[in-house]
Amino acid sequence: MIEHDALSATREAYDAAAPVYAQRFRDELRDRPLDRAMLGAFAEVVSASGDGQVADLGCGPGHITAYLDELGLAAFGVDTSSAMIELARQAYPDLRFDVGSMAALNIADATLGGVLSRWSVIHTPPQEVPVIFAEFHRVLAPGGYLLVGFSASDDPSHPTQVFDHAVAPAYRWSPDHFAATLRKSGLAEVARMVREPQPTDRRQFKEIHLLARKG
């Protein structure tokens, strides 16, 4: 497992925040029909492409992994925070959850039909993100799909932008730059959804859901 300061700091922060985080986000999909739609589309294309497993990378307390399971996918979760994984195992004992790093996954080459990365790469320093994308590419089978969620930066001329995430330092990305970085890793964009911020959102950031495919 690759260790570095950002990973260690993120792990420690999420370990400390795990109970509060799990309680706050347990029902997050209930009022987010567009998110459910993207997850449903992801499940449909993955199912149509084969019977491979799906990894929810940065799964937190496991609620989205459980939703993927409800959609009929053979889903399991991976997170760097052992406290998050313990909560996920308690809440969903019939599902698999592993402690691990996205930079060095304990998953065999070309074995997954899908990878979900929902706001899990945002804490990775931008210069290290290509390592993460290379891992996504490695573990996906040919034709496998990636669905990744992140917050968009305000200025397209700046590829990334730091923001004050409540748990750990994080980065917003220019969607086009993010897609180009994926493409360099062999993951071609298929579709994207842009969700405008709602008046009640604490941060007025556009949210991006980007679907990509391994050739």
mmCIF file with all atom_site columns, C-alpha atoms in Angstrom:
data_model
loop_
_atom_site.group_PDB
_atom_site.id
_atom_site.type_symbol
_atom_site.label_atom_id
_atom_site.label_alt_id
_atom_site.label_comp_id
_atom_site.label_asym_id
_atom_site.label_entity_id
_atom_site.label_seq_id
_atom_site.pdbx_PDB_ins_code
_atom_site.Cartn_x
_atom_site.Cartn_y
_atom_site.Cartn_z
_atom_site.occupancy
_atom_site.B_iso_or_equiv
_atom_site.pdbx_formal_charge
_atom_site.auth_seq_id
_atom_site.auth_comp_id
_atom_site.auth_asym_id
_atom_site.auth_atom_id
_atom_site.pdbx_PDB_model_num
ATOM 1   C CA . MET A 1 1   ? 0.000   0.000   0.000   1.00 0.00 ? 1   MET A CA 1
ATOM 2   C CA . ILE A 1 2   ? 1.331   3.408   -0.962  1.00 0.00 ? 2   ILE A CA 1
ATOM 3   C CA . GLU A 1 3   ? 1.586   5.668   2.107   1.00 0.00 ? 3   GLU A CA 1
ATOM 4   C CA . HIS A 1 4   ? 1.960   9.434   1.978   1.00 0.00 ? 4   HIS A CA 1
ATOM 5   C CA . ASP A 1 5   ? 1.044   12.398  4.122   1.00 0.00 ? 5   ASP A CA 1
ATOM 6   C CA . ALA A 1 6   ? -2.232  13.219  2.347   1.00 0.00 ? 6   ALA A CA 1
ATOM 7   C CA . LEU A 1 7   ? -3.461  9.632   2.557   1.00 0.00 ? 7   LEU A CA 1
ATOM 8   C CA . SER A 1 8   ? -2.549  9.320   6.228   1.00 0.00 ? 8   SER A CA 1
ATOM 9   C CA . ALA A 1 9   ? -4.182  12.645  7.101   1.00 0.00 ? 9   ALA A CA 1
ATOM 10  C CA . THR A 1 10  ? -7.342  11.725  5.198   1.00 0.00 ? 10  THR A CA 1
ATOM 11  C CA . ARG A 1 11  ? -7.531  8.312   6.857   1.00 0.00 ? 11  ARG A CA 1
ATOM 12  C CA . GLU A 1 12  ? -7.147  9.767   10.335  1.00 0.00 ? 12  GLU A CA 1
ATOM 13  C CA . ALA A 1 13  ? -9.729  12.482  9.657   1.00 0.00 ? 13  ALA A CA 1
ATOM 14  C CA . TYR A 1 14  ? -12.330 10.023  8.402   1.00 0.00 ? 14  TYR A CA 1
ATOM 15  C CA . ASP A 1 15  ? -11.644 7.609   11.248  1.00 0.00 ? 15  ASP A CA 1
ATOM 16  C CA . ALA A 1 16  ? -12.477 10.431  13.660  1.00 0.00 ? 16  ALA A CA 1
ATOM 17  C CA . ALA A 1 17  ? -15.549 11.582  11.715  1.00 0.00 ? 17  ALA A CA 1
ATOM 18  C CA . ALA A 1 18  ? -16.927 8.126   10.870  1.00 0.00 ? 18  ALA A CA 1
ATOM 19  C CA . PRO A 1 19  ? -19.931 7.936   13.268  1.00 0.00 ? 19  PRO A CA 1
ATOM 20  C CA . VAL A 1 20  ? -21.154 11.457  12.458  1.00 0.00 ? 20  VAL A CA 1
ATOM 21  C CA . TYR A 1 21  ? -20.554 10.955  8.727   1.00 0.00 ? 21  TYR A CA 1
ATOM 22  C CA . ALA A 1 22  ? -22.469 7.669   8.671   1.00 0.00 ? 22  ALA A CA 1
ATOM 23  C CA . GLN A 1 23  ? -25.441 9.209   10.437  1.00 0.00 ? 23  GLN A CA 1
ATOM 24  C CA . ARG A 1 24  ? -25.516 12.294  8.193   1.00 0.00 ? 24  ARG A CA 1
ATOM 25  C CA . PHE A 1 25  ? -25.261 10.513  4.855   1.00 0.00 ? 25  PHE A CA 1
ATOM 26  C CA . ARG A 1 26  ? -27.151 7.272   5.533   1.00 0.00 ? 26  ARG A CA 1
ATOM 27  C CA . ASP A 1 27  ? -30.211 8.451   3.569   1.00 0.00 ? 27  ASP A CA 1
ATOM 28  C CA . GLU A 1 28  ? -28.508 10.886  1.204   1.00 0.00 ? 28  GLU A CA 1
ATOM 29  C CA . LEU A 1 29  ? -29.969 9.323   -1.964  1.00 0.00 ? 29  LEU A CA 1
ATOM 30  C CA . ARG A 1 30  ? -33.543 9.747   -0.777  1.00 0.00 ? 30  ARG A CA 1
ATOM 31  C CA . ASP A 1 31  ? -33.761 13.350  -1.981  1.00 0.00 ? 31  ASP A CA 1
ATOM 32  C CA . ARG A 1 32  ? -31.306 13.060  -4.881  1.00 0.00 ? 32  ARG A CA 1
ATOM 33  C CA . PRO A 1 33  ? -33.189 11.610  -7.868  1.00 0.00 ? 33  PRO A CA 1
ATOM 34  C CA . LEU A 1 34  ? -30.488 12.610  -10.354 1.00 0.00 ? 34  LEU A CA 1
ATOM 35  C CA . ASP A 1 35  ? -27.842 10.742  -8.378  1.00 0.00 ? 35  ASP A CA 1
ATOM 36  C CA . ARG A 1 36  ? -30.089 7.693   -8.294  1.00 0.00 ? 36  ARG A CA 1
ATOM 37  C CA . ALA A 1 37  ? -30.573 8.013   -12.047 1.00 0.00 ? 37  ALA A CA 1
ATOM 38  C CA . MET A 1 38  ? -26.821 8.007   -12.710 1.00 0.00 ? 38  MET A CA 1
ATOM 39  C CA . LEU A 1 39  ? -26.282 5.059   -10.393 1.00 0.00 ? 39  LEU A CA 1
ATOM 40  C CA . GLY A 1 40  ? -29.120 3.255   -12.145 1.00 0.00 ? 40  GLY A CA 1
ATOM 41  C CA . ALA A 1 41  ? -27.615 3.933   -15.571 1.00 0.00 ? 41  ALA A CA 1
ATOM 42  C CA . PHE A 1 42  ? -24.236 2.747   -14.305 1.00 0.00 ? 42  PHE A CA 1
ATOM 43  C CA . ALA A 1 43  ? -25.810 -0.478  -13.018 1.00 0.00 ? 43  ALA A CA 1
ATOM 44  C CA . GLU A 1 44  ? -27.562 -1.036  -16.327 1.00 0.00 ? 44  GLU A CA 1
ATOM 45  C CA . VAL A 1 45  ? -24.486 -0.618  -18.544 1.00 0.00 ? 45  VAL A CA 1
ATOM 46  C CA . VAL A 1 46  ? -22.316 -2.715  -16.227 1.00 0.00 ? 46  VAL A CA 1
ATOM 47  C CA . SER A 1 47  ? -24.909 -5.504  -16.171 1.00 0.00 ? 47  SER A CA 1
ATOM 48  C CA . ALA A 1 48  ? -25.225 -5.383  -19.949 1.00 0.00 ? 48  ALA A CA 1
ATOM 49  C CA . SER A 1 49  ? -21.461 -5.681  -20.435 1.00 0.00 ? 49  SER A CA 1
ATOM 50  C CA . GLY A 1 50  ? -21.011 -8.829  -18.334 1.00 0.00 ? 50  GLY A CA 1
ATOM 51  C CA . ASP A 1 51  ? -21.168 -10.384 -14.885 1.00 0.00 ? 51  ASP A CA 1
ATOM 52  C CA . GLY A 1 52  ? -18.084 -8.804  -13.307 1.00 0.00 ? 52  GLY A CA 1
ATOM 53  C CA . GLN A 1 53  ? -17.963 -7.502  -9.770  1.00 0.00 ? 53  GLN A CA 1
ATOM 54  C CA . VAL A 1 54  ? -18.220 -3.805  -8.969  1.00 0.00 ? 54  VAL A CA 1
ATOM 55  C CA . ALA A 1 55  ? -15.946 -2.038  -6.485  1.00 0.00 ? 55  ALA A CA 1
ATOM 56  C CA . ASP A 1 56  ? -17.230 0.997   -4.593  1.00 0.00 ? 56  ASP A CA 1
ATOM 57  C CA . LEU A 1 57  ? -13.899 2.709   -3.930  1.00 0.00 ? 57  LEU A CA 1
ATOM 58  C CA . GLY A 1 58  ? -14.021 5.149   -1.045  1.00 0.00 ? 58  GLY A CA 1
ATOM 59  C CA . CYS A 1 59  ? -17.206 3.461   0.128   1.00 0.00 ? 59  CYS A CA 1
ATOM 60  C CA . GLY A 1 60  ? -17.337 5.130   3.552   1.00 0.00 ? 60  GLY A CA 1
ATOM 61  C CA . PRO A 1 61  ? -20.037 3.556   5.755   1.00 0.00 ? 61  PRO A CA 1
ATOM 62  C CA . GLY A 1 62  ? -21.290 1.405   2.894   1.00 0.00 ? 62  GLY A CA 1
ATOM 63  C CA . HIS A 1 63  ? -24.691 2.896   2.082   1.00 0.00 ? 63  HIS A CA 1
ATOM 64  C CA . ILE A 1 64  ? -23.947 3.364   -1.627  1.00 0.00 ? 64  ILE A CA 1
ATOM 65  C CA . THR A 1 65  ? -22.434 -0.123  -1.862  1.00 0.00 ? 65  THR A CA 1
ATOM 66  C CA . ALA A 1 66  ? -25.700 -1.422  -0.436  1.00 0.00 ? 66  ALA A CA 1
ATOM 67  C CA . TYR A 1 67  ? -27.655 0.587   -3.019  1.00 0.00 ? 67  TYR A CA 1
ATOM 68  C CA . LEU A 1 68  ? -25.595 -0.952  -5.832  1.00 0.00 ? 68  LEU A CA 1
ATOM 69  C CA . ASP A 1 69  ? -26.413 -4.357  -4.368  1.00 0.00 ? 69  ASP A CA 1
ATOM 70  C CA . GLU A 1 70  ? -30.113 -3.447  -4.460  1.00 0.00 ? 70  GLU A CA 1
ATOM 71  C CA . LEU A 1 71  ? -29.682 -2.574  -8.142  1.00 0.00 ? 71  LEU A CA 1
ATOM 72  C CA . GLY A 1 72  ? -28.513 -6.127  -8.771  1.00 0.00 ? 72  GLY A CA 1
ATOM 73  C CA . LEU A 1 73  ? -24.756 -5.604  -8.931  1.00 0.00 ? 73  LEU A CA 1
ATOM 74  C CA . ALA A 1 74  ? -22.206 -7.863  -7.239  1.00 0.00 ? 74  ALA A CA 1
ATOM 75  C CA . ALA A 1 75  ? -20.808 -4.920  -5.295  1.00 0.00 ? 75  ALA A CA 1
ATOM 76  C CA . PHE A 1 76  ? -18.191 -4.670  -2.574  1.00 0.00 ? 76  PHE A CA 1
ATOM 77  C CA . GLY A 1 77  ? -16.667 -1.674  -0.838  1.00 0.00 ? 77  GLY A CA 1
ATOM 78  C CA . VAL A 1 78  ? -13.127 -0.482  -0.202  1.00 0.00 ? 78  VAL A CA 1
ATOM 79  C CA . ASP A 1 79  ? -12.084 2.440   1.996   1.00 0.00 ? 79  ASP A CA 1
ATOM 80  C CA . THR A 1 80  ? -8.855  3.639   3.560   1.00 0.00 ? 80  THR A CA 1
ATOM 81  C CA . SER A 1 81  ? -10.627 4.331   6.862   1.00 0.00 ? 81  SER A CA 1
ATOM 82  C CA . SER A 1 82  ? -10.844 1.254   9.080   1.00 0.00 ? 82  SER A CA 1
ATOM 83  C CA . ALA A 1 83  ? -13.490 3.002   11.203  1.00 0.00 ? 83  ALA A CA 1
ATOM 84  C CA . MET A 1 84  ? -15.690 3.504   8.129   1.00 0.00 ? 84  MET A CA 1
ATOM 85  C CA . ILE A 1 85  ? -15.227 -0.120  7.110   1.00 0.00 ? 85  ILE A CA 1
ATOM 86  C CA . GLU A 1 86  ? -16.192 -1.318  10.577  1.00 0.00 ? 86  GLU A CA 1
ATOM 87  C CA . LEU A 1 87  ? -19.408 0.715   10.431  1.00 0.00 ? 87  LEU A CA 1
ATOM 88  C CA . ALA A 1 88  ? -20.149 -0.635  6.941   1.00 0.00 ? 88  ALA A CA 1
ATOM 89  C CA . ARG A 1 89  ? -19.675 -4.224  8.099   1.00 0.00 ? 89  ARG A CA 1
ATOM 90  C CA . GLN A 1 90  ? -21.983 -3.647  11.039  1.00 0.00 ? 90  GLN A CA 1
ATOM 91  C CA . ALA A 1 91  ? -24.692 -2.027  8.933   1.00 0.00 ? 91  ALA A CA 1
ATOM 92  C CA . TYR A 1 92  ? -24.507 -4.445  5.982   1.00 0.00 ? 92  TYR A CA 1
ATOM 93  C CA . PRO A 1 93  ? -23.166 -7.779  7.278   1.00 0.00 ? 93  PRO A CA 1
ATOM 94  C CA . ASP A 1 94  ? -24.064 -9.640  4.085   1.00 0.00 ? 94  ASP A CA 1
ATOM 95  C CA . LEU A 1 95  ? -21.797 -7.475  1.940   1.00 0.00 ? 95  LEU A CA 1
ATOM 96  C CA . ARG A 1 96  ? -18.010 -7.424  1.605   1.00 0.00 ? 96  ARG A CA 1
ATOM 97  C CA . PHE A 1 97  ? -15.994 -4.436  2.800   1.00 0.00 ? 97  PHE A CA 1
ATOM 98  C CA . ASP A 1 98  ? -12.190 -4.178  2.750   1.00 0.00 ? 98  ASP A CA 1
ATOM 99  C CA . VAL A 1 99  ? -9.685  -1.661  4.080   1.00 0.00 ? 99  VAL A CA 1
ATOM 100 C CA . GLY A 1 100 ? -7.469  -0.525  1.221   1.00 0.00 ? 100 GLY A CA 1
ATOM 101 C CA . SER A 1 101 ? -5.916  2.301   -0.769  1.00 0.00 ? 101 SER A CA 1
ATOM 102 C CA . MET A 1 102 ? -7.082  3.355   -4.223  1.00 0.00 ? 102 MET A CA 1
ATOM 103 C CA . ALA A 1 103 ? -3.431  3.867   -5.139  1.00 0.00 ? 103 ALA A CA 1
ATOM 104 C CA . ALA A 1 104 ? -2.611  0.179   -4.601  1.00 0.00 ? 104 ALA A CA 1
ATOM 105 C CA . LEU A 1 105 ? -5.730  -1.964  -4.743  1.00 0.00 ? 105 LEU A CA 1
ATOM 106 C CA . ASN A 1 106 ? -5.647  -5.577  -3.646  1.00 0.00 ? 106 ASN A CA 1
ATOM 107 C CA . ILE A 1 107 ? -7.664  -6.558  -6.709  1.00 0.00 ? 107 ILE A CA 1
ATOM 108 C CA . ALA A 1 108 ? -6.464  -8.680  -9.620  1.00 0.00 ? 108 ALA A CA 1
ATOM 109 C CA . ASP A 1 109 ? -5.957  -7.189  -13.071 1.00 0.00 ? 109 ASP A CA 1
ATOM 110 C CA . ALA A 1 110 ? -8.951  -6.861  -15.422 1.00 0.00 ? 110 ALA A CA 1
ATOM 111 C CA . THR A 1 111 ? -11.457 -8.516  -13.073 1.00 0.00 ? 111 THR A CA 1
ATOM 112 C CA . LEU A 1 112 ? -14.074 -5.823  -12.432 1.00 0.00 ? 112 LEU A CA 1
ATOM 113 C CA . GLY A 1 113 ? -17.093 -4.966  -14.520 1.00 0.00 ? 113 GLY A CA 1
ATOM 114 C CA . GLY A 1 114 ? -17.380 -1.602  -12.850 1.00 0.00 ? 114 GLY A CA 1
ATOM 115 C CA . VAL A 1 115 ? -15.757 0.875   -10.481 1.00 0.00 ? 115 VAL A CA 1
ATOM 116 C CA . LEU A 1 116 ? -17.641 3.536   -8.559  1.00 0.00 ? 116 LEU A CA 1
ATOM 117 C CA . SER A 1 117 ? -15.607 6.444   -7.216  1.00 0.00 ? 117 SER A CA 1
ATOM 118 C CA . ARG A 1 118 ? -18.087 8.820   -5.620  1.00 0.00 ? 118 ARG A CA 1
ATOM 119 C CA . TRP A 1 119 ? -16.290 11.884  -4.226  1.00 0.00 ? 119 TRP A CA 1
ATOM 120 C CA . SER A 1 120 ? -13.390 9.615   -3.225  1.00 0.00 ? 120 SER A CA 1
ATOM 121 C CA . VAL A 1 121 ? -10.601 11.063  -5.393  1.00 0.00 ? 121 VAL A CA 1
ATOM 122 C CA . ILE A 1 122 ? -11.196 14.626  -4.198  1.00 0.00 ? 122 ILE A CA 1
ATOM 123 C CA . HIS A 1 123 ? -8.730  14.323  -1.313  1.00 0.00 ? 123 HIS A CA 1
ATOM 124 C CA . THR A 1 124 ? -5.903  13.114  -3.555  1.00 0.00 ? 124 THR A CA 1
ATOM 125 C CA . PRO A 1 125 ? -3.410  15.822  -4.564  1.00 0.00 ? 125 PRO A CA 1
ATOM 126 C CA . PRO A 1 126 ? -3.904  16.426  -8.308  1.00 0.00 ? 126 PRO A CA 1
ATOM 127 C CA . GLN A 1 127 ? -0.384  15.339  -9.228  1.00 0.00 ? 127 GLN A CA 1
ATOM 128 C CA . GLU A 1 128 ? -1.099  11.931  -7.693  1.00 0.00 ? 128 GLU A CA 1
ATOM 129 C CA . VAL A 1 129 ? -4.496  11.383  -9.310  1.00 0.00 ? 129 VAL A CA 1
ATOM 130 C CA . PRO A 1 130 ? -3.036  9.695   -12.455 1.00 0.00 ? 130 PRO A CA 1
ATOM 131 C CA . VAL A 1 131 ? -1.784  6.901   -10.180 1.00 0.00 ? 131 VAL A CA 1
ATOM 132 C CA . ILE A 1 132 ? -5.357  6.377   -8.976  1.00 0.00 ? 132 ILE A CA 1
ATOM 133 C CA . PHE A 1 133 ? -6.714  6.399   -12.525 1.00 0.00 ? 133 PHE A CA 1
ATOM 134 C CA . ALA A 1 134 ? -4.075  3.876   -13.575 1.00 0.00 ? 134 ALA A CA 1
ATOM 135 C CA . GLU A 1 135 ? -5.342  1.570   -10.819 1.00 0.00 ? 135 GLU A CA 1
ATOM 136 C CA . PHE A 1 136 ? -8.926  2.016   -12.008 1.00 0.00 ? 136 PHE A CA 1
ATOM 137 C CA . HIS A 1 137 ? -7.798  1.047   -15.504 1.00 0.00 ? 137 HIS A CA 1
ATOM 138 C CA . ARG A 1 138 ? -5.786  -1.934  -14.239 1.00 0.00 ? 138 ARG A CA 1
ATOM 139 C CA . VAL A 1 139 ? -8.603  -3.558  -12.274 1.00 0.00 ? 139 VAL A CA 1
ATOM 140 C CA . LEU A 1 140 ? -11.352 -2.967  -14.856 1.00 0.00 ? 140 LEU A CA 1
ATOM 141 C CA . ALA A 1 141 ? -11.974 -5.643  -17.445 1.00 0.00 ? 141 ALA A CA 1
ATOM 142 C CA . PRO A 1 142 ? -11.987 -4.515  -21.091 1.00 0.00 ? 142 PRO A CA 1
ATOM 143 C CA . GLY A 1 143 ? -15.308 -2.783  -21.669 1.00 0.00 ? 143 GLY A CA 1
ATOM 144 C CA . GLY A 1 144 ? -15.751 -2.146  -17.949 1.00 0.00 ? 144 GLY A CA 1
ATOM 145 C CA . TYR A 1 145 ? -17.241 1.116   -16.685 1.00 0.00 ? 145 TYR A CA 1
ATOM 146 C CA . LEU A 1 146 ? -16.175 3.785   -14.211 1.00 0.00 ? 146 LEU A CA 1
ATOM 147 C CA . LEU A 1 147 ? -18.612 6.216   -12.623 1.00 0.00 ? 147 LEU A CA 1
ATOM 148 C CA . VAL A 1 148 ? -16.854 9.005   -10.782 1.00 0.00 ? 148 VAL A CA 1
ATOM 149 C CA . GLY A 1 149 ? -18.308 11.939  -8.860  1.00 0.00 ? 149 GLY A CA 1
ATOM 150 C CA . PHE A 1 150 ? -16.568 15.204  -7.980  1.00 0.00 ? 150 PHE A CA 1
ATOM 151 C CA . SER A 1 151 ? -17.170 18.922  -7.553  1.00 0.00 ? 151 SER A CA 1
ATOM 152 C CA . ALA A 1 152 ? -16.417 21.283  -10.423 1.00 0.00 ? 152 ALA A CA 1
ATOM 153 C CA . SER A 1 153 ? -14.043 24.220  -10.214 1.00 0.00 ? 153 SER A CA 1
ATOM 154 C CA . ASP A 1 154 ? -15.341 27.686  -11.043 1.00 0.00 ? 154 ASP A CA 1
ATOM 155 C CA . ASP A 1 155 ? -12.711 28.716  -13.586 1.00 0.00 ? 155 ASP A CA 1
ATOM 156 C CA . PRO A 1 156 ? -12.065 26.360  -16.544 1.00 0.00 ? 156 PRO A CA 1
ATOM 157 C CA . SER A 1 157 ? -8.623  27.937  -16.995 1.00 0.00 ? 157 SER A CA 1
ATOM 158 C CA . HIS A 1 158 ? -7.585  26.444  -13.643 1.00 0.00 ? 158 HIS A CA 1
ATOM 159 C CA . PRO A 1 159 ? -7.566  22.627  -13.785 1.00 0.00 ? 159 PRO A CA 1
ATOM 160 C CA . THR A 1 160 ? -8.013  22.241  -10.028 1.00 0.00 ? 160 THR A CA 1
ATOM 161 C CA . GLN A 1 161 ? -9.013  24.342  -7.058  1.00 0.00 ? 161 GLN A CA 1
ATOM 162 C CA . VAL A 1 162 ? -8.570  23.660  -3.337  1.00 0.00 ? 162 VAL A CA 1
ATOM 163 C CA . PHE A 1 163 ? -11.639 23.939  -1.119  1.00 0.00 ? 163 PHE A CA 1
ATOM 164 C CA . ASP A 1 164 ? -12.358 23.721  2.594   1.00 0.00 ? 164 ASP A CA 1
ATOM 165 C CA . HIS A 1 165 ? -13.901 20.258  2.874   1.00 0.00 ? 165 HIS A CA 1
ATOM 166 C CA . ALA A 1 166 ? -15.372 19.597  6.316   1.00 0.00 ? 166 ALA A CA 1
ATOM 167 C CA . VAL A 1 167 ? -13.243 16.491  6.944   1.00 0.00 ? 167 VAL A CA 1
ATOM 168 C CA . ALA A 1 168 ? -9.964  16.814  5.023   1.00 0.00 ? 168 ALA A CA 1
ATOM 169 C CA . PRO A 1 169 ? -8.383  19.125  2.415   1.00 0.00 ? 169 PRO A CA 1
ATOM 170 C CA . ALA A 1 170 ? -9.947  18.539  -0.997  1.00 0.00 ? 170 ALA A CA 1
ATOM 171 C CA . TYR A 1 171 ? -9.853  19.618  -4.623  1.00 0.00 ? 171 TYR A CA 1
ATOM 172 C CA . ARG A 1 172 ? -12.392 20.632  -7.227  1.00 0.00 ? 172 ARG A CA 1
ATOM 173 C CA . TRP A 1 173 ? -11.645 19.882  -10.881 1.00 0.00 ? 173 TRP A CA 1
ATOM 174 C CA . SER A 1 174 ? -12.402 21.368  -14.255 1.00 0.00 ? 174 SER A CA 1
ATOM 175 C CA . PRO A 1 175 ? -14.639 18.647  -15.743 1.00 0.00 ? 175 PRO A CA 1
ATOM 176 C CA . ASP A 1 176 ? -12.884 18.784  -19.115 1.00 0.00 ? 176 ASP A CA 1
ATOM 177 C CA . HIS A 1 177 ? -9.461  18.521  -17.506 1.00 0.00 ? 177 HIS A CA 1
ATOM 178 C CA . PHE A 1 178 ? -10.675 15.636  -15.349 1.00 0.00 ? 178 PHE A CA 1
ATOM 179 C CA . ALA A 1 179 ? -12.000 13.827  -18.421 1.00 0.00 ? 179 ALA A CA 1
ATOM 180 C CA . ALA A 1 180 ? -8.740  14.446  -20.288 1.00 0.00 ? 180 ALA A CA 1
ATOM 181 C CA . THR A 1 181 ? -6.740  12.991  -17.398 1.00 0.00 ? 181 THR A CA 1
ATOM 182 C CA . LEU A 1 182 ? -8.966  9.920   -17.433 1.00 0.00 ? 182 LEU A CA 1
ATOM 183 C CA . ARG A 1 183 ? -8.488  9.591   -21.181 1.00 0.00 ? 183 ARG A CA 1
ATOM 184 C CA . LYS A 1 184 ? -4.706  9.559   -20.780 1.00 0.00 ? 184 LYS A CA 1
ATOM 185 C CA . SER A 1 185 ? -5.198  6.573   -18.463 1.00 0.00 ? 185 SER A CA 1
ATOM 186 C CA . GLY A 1 186 ? -7.191  4.677   -21.090 1.00 0.00 ? 186 GLY A CA 1
ATOM 187 C CA . LEU A 1 187 ? -10.656 5.536   -19.759 1.00 0.00 ? 187 LEU A CA 1
ATOM 188 C CA . ALA A 1 188 ? -12.819 7.282   -22.345 1.00 0.00 ? 188 ALA A CA 1
ATOM 189 C CA . GLU A 1 189 ? -15.735 9.485   -21.323 1.00 0.00 ? 189 GLU A CA 1
ATOM 190 C CA . VAL A 1 190 ? -19.138 8.113   -22.286 1.00 0.00 ? 190 VAL A CA 1
ATOM 191 C CA . ALA A 1 191 ? -21.419 10.652  -20.610 1.00 0.00 ? 191 ALA A CA 1
ATOM 192 C CA . ARG A 1 192 ? -21.528 13.248  -17.871 1.00 0.00 ? 192 ARG A CA 1
ATOM 193 C CA . MET A 1 193 ? -24.217 14.805  -15.734 1.00 0.00 ? 193 MET A CA 1
ATOM 194 C CA . VAL A 1 194 ? -23.839 18.314  -14.323 1.00 0.00 ? 194 VAL A CA 1
ATOM 195 C CA . ARG A 1 195 ? -25.962 19.051  -11.279 1.00 0.00 ? 195 ARG A CA 1
ATOM 196 C CA . GLU A 1 196 ? -26.376 22.733  -10.510 1.00 0.00 ? 196 GLU A CA 1
ATOM 197 C CA . PRO A 1 197 ? -26.173 23.685  -6.819  1.00 0.00 ? 197 PRO A CA 1
ATOM 198 C CA . GLN A 1 198 ? -29.455 24.049  -5.016  1.00 0.00 ? 198 GLN A CA 1
ATOM 199 C CA . PRO A 1 199 ? -30.214 27.146  -2.896  1.00 0.00 ? 199 PRO A CA 1
ATOM 200 C CA . THR A 1 200 ? -30.103 25.007  0.246   1.00 0.00 ? 200 THR A CA 1
ATOM 201 C CA . ASP A 1 201 ? -26.693 23.467  -0.541  1.00 0.00 ? 201 ASP A CA 1
ATOM 202 C CA . ARG A 1 202 ? -23.987 24.506  1.903   1.00 0.00 ? 202 ARG A CA 1
ATOM 203 C CA . ARG A 1 203 ? -21.501 24.895  -0.940  1.00 0.00 ? 203 ARG A CA 1
ATOM 204 C CA . GLN A 1 204 ? -22.573 26.381  -4.231  1.00 0.00 ? 204 GLN A CA 1
ATOM 205 C CA . PHE A 1 205 ? -20.509 24.007  -6.364  1.00 0.00 ? 205 PHE A CA 1
ATOM 206 C CA . LYS A 1 206 ? -21.596 22.217  -9.511  1.00 0.00 ? 206 LYS A CA 1
ATOM 207 C CA . GLU A 1 207 ? -21.515 18.454  -9.042  1.00 0.00 ? 207 GLU A CA 1
ATOM 208 C CA . ILE A 1 208 ? -20.222 16.238  -11.848 1.00 0.00 ? 208 ILE A CA 1
ATOM 209 C CA . HIS A 1 209 ? -21.050 12.592  -12.435 1.00 0.00 ? 209 HIS A CA 1
ATOM 210 C CA . LEU A 1 210 ? -18.809 11.291  -15.213 1.00 0.00 ? 210 LEU A CA 1
ATOM 211 C CA . LEU A 1 211 ? -19.226 7.871   -16.821 1.00 0.00 ? 211 LEU A CA 1
ATOM 212 C CA . ALA A 1 212 ? -16.178 6.424   -18.581 1.00 0.00 ? 212 ALA A CA 1
ATOM 213 C CA . ARG A 1 213 ? -15.343 3.111   -20.227 1.00 0.00 ? 213 ARG A CA 1
ATOM 214 C CA . LYS A 1 214 ? -12.181 1.076   -20.580 1.00 0.00 ? 214 LYS A CA 1
ATOM 215 C CA . GLY A 1 215 ? -11.517 0.181   -24.203 1.00 0.00 ? 215 GLY A CA 1
#
